Coordinates of C-alpha atoms in Angstrom, one line a residue:
X1 CA 56.4 -10.3 49.5
X2 CA 58.9 -8.3 47.6
X3 CA 61.8 -9.2 45.9
X4 CA 65.0 -7.0 45.4
X5 CA 65.7 -6.5 41.8
X6 CA 69.0 -7.7 40.3
X7 CA 71.7 -5.1 40.0
X8 CA 72.5 -4.1 36.6
X9 CA 75.4 -5.9 34.9
X10 CA 78.7 -4.0 35.7
X11 CA 82.2 -4.9 34.8
X12 CA 85.1 -4.0 36.9
X13 CA 88.6 -4.2 35.1
X14 CA 91.8 -4.5 37.7
X15 CA 95.4 -4.5 37.3
X16 CA 95.6 -1.8 34.6
X17 CA 98.8 -1.5 33.1
X18 CA 100.8 1.8 33.5
X19 CA 104.1 0.6 31.2
X20 CA 105.4 1.5 27.8
X21 CA 103.7 -1.4 26.0
X22 CA 100.1 -1.8 24.4
X23 CA 98.3 -3.6 27.1
X24 CA 96.6 -0.5 28.7
X25 CA 95.5 0.4 25.2
X26 CA 93.8 -3.2 24.8
X27 CA 92.2 -2.9 28.0
X28 CA 90.8 0.6 26.8
X29 CA 89.5 -0.9 24.0
X30 CA 87.8 -3.6 25.8
X31 CA 86.2 -1.3 28.4
X32 CA 85.0 0.9 25.6
X33 CA 83.5 -1.8 23.6
X34 CA 81.8 -3.4 26.5
X35 CA 80.3 0.0 27.7
X36 CA 79.2 0.6 23.8
X37 CA 77.0 -2.3 24.4
X38 CA 75.3 -1.1 27.6
X39 CA 77.2 -2.8 30.2
X40 CA 78.5 -0.4 33.0
X41 CA 82.3 -0.5 33.2
X42 CA 84.8 0.6 36.0
X43 CA 88.6 0.8 35.3
X44 CA 90.3 0.5 38.6
X45 CA 93.6 2.0 39.1
X46 CA 96.1 3.0 41.7
X47 CA 96.5 6.4 40.6
X48 CA 94.7 8.1 37.4
X49 CA 98.0 8.9 35.5
X50 CA 98.3 6.5 32.9
X51 CA 98.3 8.4 29.3
X52 CA 96.3 5.4 28.1
X53 CA 93.4 6.4 30.2
X54 CA 92.9 9.4 27.7
X55 CA 91.5 6.7 25.3
X56 CA 88.6 5.7 27.2
X57 CA 85.0 7.0 26.6
X58 CA 83.0 9.1 28.6
X59 CA 80.7 6.3 29.5
X60 CA 83.5 4.2 31.3
X61 CA 84.4 5.2 34.9
X62 CA 87.9 5.5 36.2
X63 CA 88.2 4.5 39.9
X64 CA 91.2 5.6 41.6
X65 CA 91.7 3.5 44.6
X66 CA 95.0 5.3 45.9
X67 CA 97.2 2.2 46.4
X68 CA 99.3 -0.1 44.2
X69 CA 100.2 -3.4 45.9
X70 CA 100.0 -4.7 49.6
X71 CA 97.6 -4.7 52.3
X72 CA 96.5 -1.1 51.8
X73 CA 95.7 -1.9 48.2
X74 CA 93.6 -5.1 48.9
X75 CA 91.8 -3.1 51.6
X76 CA 90.7 -0.4 49.4
X77 CA 89.7 -3.0 46.5
X78 CA 87.6 -5.0 49.2
X79 CA 85.9 -1.7 50.1
X80 CA 85.1 -1.0 46.4
X81 CA 83.5 -4.4 45.9
X82 CA 81.3 -3.9 49.0
X83 CA 80.4 -0.3 47.7
X84 CA 79.8 -1.1 44.2
X85 CA 79.1 -4.7 44.0
X86 CA 80.3 -5.5 40.4
X87 CA 79.1 -8.6 38.6
X88 CA 82.6 -9.5 37.6
X89 CA 86.0 -8.3 38.2
X90 CA 88.2 -8.9 35.4
X91 CA 92.0 -9.3 36.4
X92 CA 94.8 -8.7 34.0
X93 CA 98.2 -9.2 36.2
X94 CA 99.3 -12.2 38.3
X95 CA 99.6 -9.9 41.4
X96 CA 96.3 -8.3 40.5
X97 CA 94.5 -11.8 40.4
X98 CA 95.8 -12.6 44.0
X99 CA 94.7 -9.5 45.4
X100 CA 91.4 -9.7 43.9
X101 CA 91.0 -13.3 45.7
X102 CA 92.0 -11.8 48.9
X103 CA 89.8 -8.6 48.5
X104 CA 86.8 -10.7 47.6
X105 CA 87.2 -12.8 50.5
X106 CA 87.5 -9.8 52.7
X107 CA 84.5 -8.1 51.1
X108 CA 82.3 -10.8 51.6
X109 CA 80.4 -10.2 48.2
X110 CA 79.7 -12.9 45.5
X111 CA 81.6 -11.0 42.7
X112 CA 82.8 -13.4 40.1
X113 CA 86.6 -13.4 39.4
X114 CA 87.9 -13.6 35.6
X115 CA 91.3 -13.8 35.1
X116 CA 92.9 -12.8 31.7
X117 CA 96.0 -14.8 30.3
X118 CA 98.1 -13.0 27.7
X119 CA 101.1 -14.9 27.4
X120 CA 102.2 -18.5 28.1
X121 CA 102.8 -19.3 31.6
X122 CA 105.6 -21.6 30.9
X123 CA 107.8 -18.9 29.4
X124 CA 107.5 -17.0 32.6
X125 CA 108.5 -20.1 34.8
X126 CA 111.2 -21.2 32.4
X127 CA 113.1 -17.9 33.4
X128 CA 113.0 -18.9 37.0
X129 CA 115.6 -21.1 38.8
X130 CA 114.6 -24.2 40.7
X131 CA 113.0 -24.3 43.5
X132 CA 111.5 -20.8 42.8
X133 CA 110.0 -22.3 39.7
X134 CA 108.1 -25.1 41.4
X135 CA 107.1 -22.6 44.2
X136 CA 105.5 -20.2 41.6
X137 CA 104.0 -23.0 39.5
X138 CA 102.2 -23.9 42.8
X139 CA 101.1 -20.4 43.3
X140 CA 99.8 -20.2 39.8
X141 CA 97.5 -23.5 40.4
X142 CA 96.2 -22.1 43.7
X143 CA 95.4 -18.7 41.8
X144 CA 93.6 -20.0 38.8
X145 CA 91.8 -22.8 40.9
X146 CA 89.9 -20.0 42.6
X147 CA 88.9 -18.3 39.3
X148 CA 85.3 -18.1 38.3
X149 CA 86.1 -17.7 34.7
X150 CA 89.9 -17.7 33.0
X151 CA 90.2 -16.0 29.5
X152 CA 93.4 -16.9 27.3
X153 CA 94.0 -14.7 24.2
X154 CA 94.8 -17.6 21.9
X155 CA 94.5 -21.5 21.5
X156 CA 98.4 -21.9 22.3
X157 CA 98.1 -19.7 25.4
X158 CA 95.0 -21.8 26.3
X159 CA 96.9 -25.2 25.7
X160 CA 99.8 -24.0 27.7
X161 CA 97.8 -22.9 30.7
X162 CA 96.0 -26.0 30.9
X163 CA 99.2 -27.9 31.0
X164 CA 101.0 -25.6 33.6
X165 CA 97.9 -25.0 35.8
X166 CA 95.5 -27.8 35.0
X167 CA 92.6 -25.3 34.9
X168 CA 89.3 -27.0 33.9
X169 CA 88.2 -26.8 30.4
X170 CA 84.6 -25.6 31.5
X171 CA 86.1 -22.5 33.2
X172 CA 88.4 -21.7 30.4
X173 CA 87.3 -19.4 27.2
X174 CA 89.5 -18.3 24.5
X175 CA 88.5 -14.9 23.3
X176 CA 90.3 -12.5 20.9
X177 CA 91.9 -9.5 22.1
X178 CA 90.0 -6.1 21.3
X179 CA 92.9 -5.0 19.3
X180 CA 91.4 -3.0 16.6
X181 CA 90.0 0.4 18.1
X182 CA 86.8 1.6 16.0
X183 CA 88.5 4.7 15.1
X184 CA 91.7 3.1 13.6
X185 CA 91.0 4.9 10.4
X186 CA 91.3 8.1 12.1
X187 CA 94.3 7.0 13.8
X188 CA 95.9 6.1 10.4
X189 CA 95.6 9.6 9.1
X190 CA 97.2 11.1 12.1
X191 CA 100.3 13.3 11.3
X192 CA 103.8 11.8 11.8
X193 CA 106.4 14.9 11.7
X194 CA 109.6 14.2 10.5
X195 CA 109.1 11.0 8.7
X196 CA 108.0 12.3 5.3
X197 CA 110.4 9.9 3.4
X198 CA 108.3 8.1 0.7
X199 CA 110.8 7.3 -1.6
X200 CA 111.9 4.3 0.3
X201 CA 109.7 1.6 2.0
X202 CA 109.6 1.7 5.7
X203 CA 109.8 -1.6 7.6
X204 CA 108.2 -1.5 10.9
X205 CA 108.3 -3.4 14.2
X206 CA 107.0 -2.9 17.7
X207 CA 107.5 -4.0 21.3
X208 CA 109.3 -3.6 24.2
X209 CA 113.0 -3.7 23.7
X210 CA 113.8 -6.8 25.6
X211 CA 115.5 -10.3 24.5
X212 CA 111.9 -12.0 24.0
X213 CA 111.4 -9.8 21.1
X214 CA 114.8 -10.9 19.5
X215 CA 115.2 -7.5 17.6
X216 CA 118.7 -8.5 17.1
X217 CA 117.5 -11.1 14.7
X218 CA 115.6 -8.6 13.0
X219 CA 118.6 -6.2 12.3
X220 CA 120.7 -8.9 11.0
X221 CA 117.8 -9.9 8.8
X222 CA 117.3 -6.0 7.9
X223 CA 121.1 -5.9 7.0
X224 CA 120.8 -8.9 4.7
X225 CA 117.8 -7.3 2.6
X226 CA 119.7 -4.0 2.3
X227 CA 122.4 -5.5 0.3
X228 CA 120.0 -5.4 -2.8
X229 CA 116.9 -3.2 -1.5
X230 CA 117.0 0.4 -0.4
X231 CA 114.6 0.5 2.6
X232 CA 114.3 1.8 6.1
X233 CA 113.4 0.3 9.4
X234 CA 111.7 1.6 12.5
X235 CA 111.2 -0.4 15.7
X236 CA 108.6 1.2 18.1
X237 CA 109.1 0.7 21.9
X238 CA 111.4 1.3 24.6
X239 CA 113.5 -1.0 27.1
X240 CA 116.6 -2.0 28.4
X241 CA 118.4 -3.2 25.1
X242 CA 118.1 0.2 23.5
X243 CA 121.9 0.6 23.8
X244 CA 122.7 -3.0 22.6
X245 CA 120.4 -2.5 19.6
X246 CA 122.2 0.7 18.5
X247 CA 125.4 -0.8 18.8
X248 CA 124.4 -3.8 16.7
X249 CA 123.0 -1.5 14.3
X250 CA 126.2 0.4 14.0
X251 CA 128.1 -2.6 13.6
X252 CA 126.0 -4.0 10.6
X253 CA 126.3 -1.0 8.9
X254 CA 122.7 0.0 8.8
X255 CA 122.5 2.9 11.6
X256 CA 121.5 5.5 9.2
X257 CA 118.5 3.2 7.9
X258 CA 117.0 2.3 11.1
X259 CA 115.0 4.5 13.7
X260 CA 114.2 3.7 17.3
X261 CA 111.5 6.3 18.0
X262 CA 110.7 5.0 21.6
X263 CA 107.0 4.0 22.7
X264 CA 103.9 5.1 20.6
X265 CA 100.6 5.2 22.2
X266 CA 99.0 4.8 18.8
X267 CA 101.1 2.9 16.2
X268 CA 98.4 2.9 13.5
X269 CA 99.9 6.4 11.9
X270 CA 103.3 4.5 11.5
X271 CA 101.5 1.2 10.2
X272 CA 99.7 3.4 7.8
X273 CA 103.3 4.7 6.3
X274 CA 104.6 1.2 6.4
X275 CA 105.4 -1.3 3.4
X276 CA 105.7 -4.4 6.0
X277 CA 105.2 -5.1 9.4
X278 CA 107.6 -7.7 10.8
X279 CA 107.4 -9.6 14.2
X280 CA 110.8 -11.3 15.2
X281 CA 109.9 -12.6 18.8
X282 CA 111.0 -15.8 20.3
X283 CA 107.5 -16.3 22.1
X284 CA 104.2 -14.2 22.1
X285 CA 100.9 -14.9 23.6
X286 CA 99.1 -12.8 20.7
X287 CA 101.0 -9.9 19.7
X288 CA 98.4 -7.1 19.3
X289 CA 100.7 -5.0 16.9
X290 CA 100.6 -7.7 14.5
X291 CA 97.0 -7.8 14.4
X292 CA 96.8 -3.9 14.3
X293 CA 99.2 -3.8 11.2
X294 CA 97.1 -6.4 9.1
X295 CA 93.9 -4.2 10.4
X296 CA 95.6 -1.4 8.9
X297 CA 95.9 -3.5 5.5
X298 CA 99.8 -3.7 6.0
X299 CA 101.4 -7.0 5.0
X300 CA 103.3 -8.9 7.6
X301 CA 105.8 -11.6 8.3
X302 CA 106.4 -13.3 11.6
X303 CA 108.5 -15.8 13.4
X304 CA 106.6 -19.4 14.0
X305 CA 106.9 -18.8 17.8
X306 CA 104.9 -19.9 20.5
X307 CA 101.8 -19.0 20.9
X308 CA 100.0 -16.5 18.4
X309 CA 101.4 -15.4 15.3
X310 CA 100.4 -18.7 13.4
X311 CA 97.0 -18.5 14.6
X312 CA 96.4 -14.9 13.7
X313 CA 98.1 -15.3 10.4
X314 CA 96.2 -18.5 9.7
X315 CA 98.9 -20.7 9.6
X316 CA 100.7 -18.6 6.8
X317 CA 97.6 -17.6 4.9
X318 CA 97.5 -13.9 5.8
X319 CA 101.6 -13.7 6.1
X320 CA 104.6 -15.7 6.0
X321 CA 105.8 -17.6 9.0
X322 CA 109.7 -18.2 9.5
X323 CA 111.6 -20.2 12.0
X324 CA 112.6 -18.2 15.5
X325 CA 116.1 -16.8 15.2
X326 CA 116.7 -17.4 11.7
X327 CA 117.8 -14.0 10.0
X328 CA 118.2 -15.3 6.5
X329 CA 114.7 -17.0 6.5
X330 CA 113.3 -13.8 7.7
X331 CA 115.2 -11.6 5.3
X332 CA 113.9 -13.7 2.5
X333 CA 110.2 -13.6 3.6
X334 CA 110.8 -9.8 3.9
X335 CA 111.8 -9.5 0.3
X336 CA 109.2 -11.8 -0.8
X337 CA 106.4 -10.1 0.8
X338 CA 107.6 -6.7 -0.4
X339 CA 107.9 -8.0 -3.8
X340 CA 104.1 -9.4 -3.8
X341 CA 102.1 -7.9 -0.9
X342 CA 98.8 -9.6 -0.2
X343 CA 95.5 -7.2 -0.8
X344 CA 95.1 -4.7 1.8
X345 CA 91.1 -5.4 1.8
X346 CA 91.8 -9.1 2.4
X347 CA 94.0 -8.5 5.3
X348 CA 91.9 -5.8 6.9
X349 CA 88.7 -8.5 6.6
X350 CA 90.6 -11.1 8.2
X351 CA 91.1 -9.2 11.4
X352 CA 87.5 -8.6 11.8
X353 CA 87.3 -10.8 14.8
X354 CA 89.7 -8.4 16.6
X355 CA 87.8 -5.3 16.3
X356 CA 86.9 -4.0 19.6
X357 CA 83.0 -4.3 19.0
X358 CA 83.1 -7.8 18.3
X359 CA 85.7 -9.0 20.8
X360 CA 83.7 -7.0 23.5
X361 CA 80.7 -8.8 22.6
X362 CA 82.4 -12.1 23.0
X363 CA 83.8 -11.1 26.6
X364 CA 79.9 -10.0 27.7
X365 CA 78.6 -13.6 26.4
X366 CA 81.6 -15.4 27.8
X367 CA 81.4 -13.5 31.3
X368 CA 77.5 -13.8 31.4
X369 CA 77.1 -9.7 31.5
X370 CA 74.2 -9.5 28.9
X371 CA 72.4 -6.2 29.9

């Protein structure tokens, strides 16, 4: 009697983000890292028009499904599952997770579903009004109950997820983001036209220009610092609060010392030319830009927001933590770190678990994809 040999391990990534943030870059790092370990990897997209896809290695296959949401997208995803029979389908967005559940049911294939959670679900629920909040929480519970694997990017996100959805501990893994690309040293050496001013230290922040990042508090803190130190500030990112932040900088008298260059696909070139990286967020899941900055050897300070900076900075060992929304404390921490920065080599070594090749191996083991 002959038996059919098992199919080689294949990971499919679904819910690829096309927006102006770093999630697409993280997913590319993960795909490249897993593929480098000998596992076949497919990145599933509605249309292959994201700039981040250029970061993928030749060993990763991009599959254009041709539809974004709705019944047509679910049908196309189900068709992919029937044809390719991946070992694991890893979802990265809530809507994508729900589509994956429906597509698996429709395809009739025993693909395992893994859902990655990058931010605390309680923060999303808090922005909703009752009874929509209760309805959305019930939907989250139903969704995660049907996952074979649930991945949280930090201990804080994992605790929040369990409190909101009741995900059993045996199906929940805490895995570091593959935030540090293998070629980060090369990225650091990339030219940065128009920003050759080396006479004043550059303070850097990055993220969507939205309320959760609280760049208004950062501007207030920078204005305090500028009273006694000649420095510059750049905030990488795009978003709806650009106008408000520009007006606030004018009001604070720091407009000539700050820049909003917009979204940057690979911020390491900016980090390499910075004296300090700053996180001012009200909440996070695991700020990848903070990890990247430390991996570049750049000192950092952060608000002690839920959930991620405290874990990344090892309770203040690798960088100072300050209360959320406290401009005076943030300014003092920025000044103190500029005066006595920790050694670059120490910071780079501390971020070793976040290197793409290391984090990818952890994903392979947790998802049982060992080739």
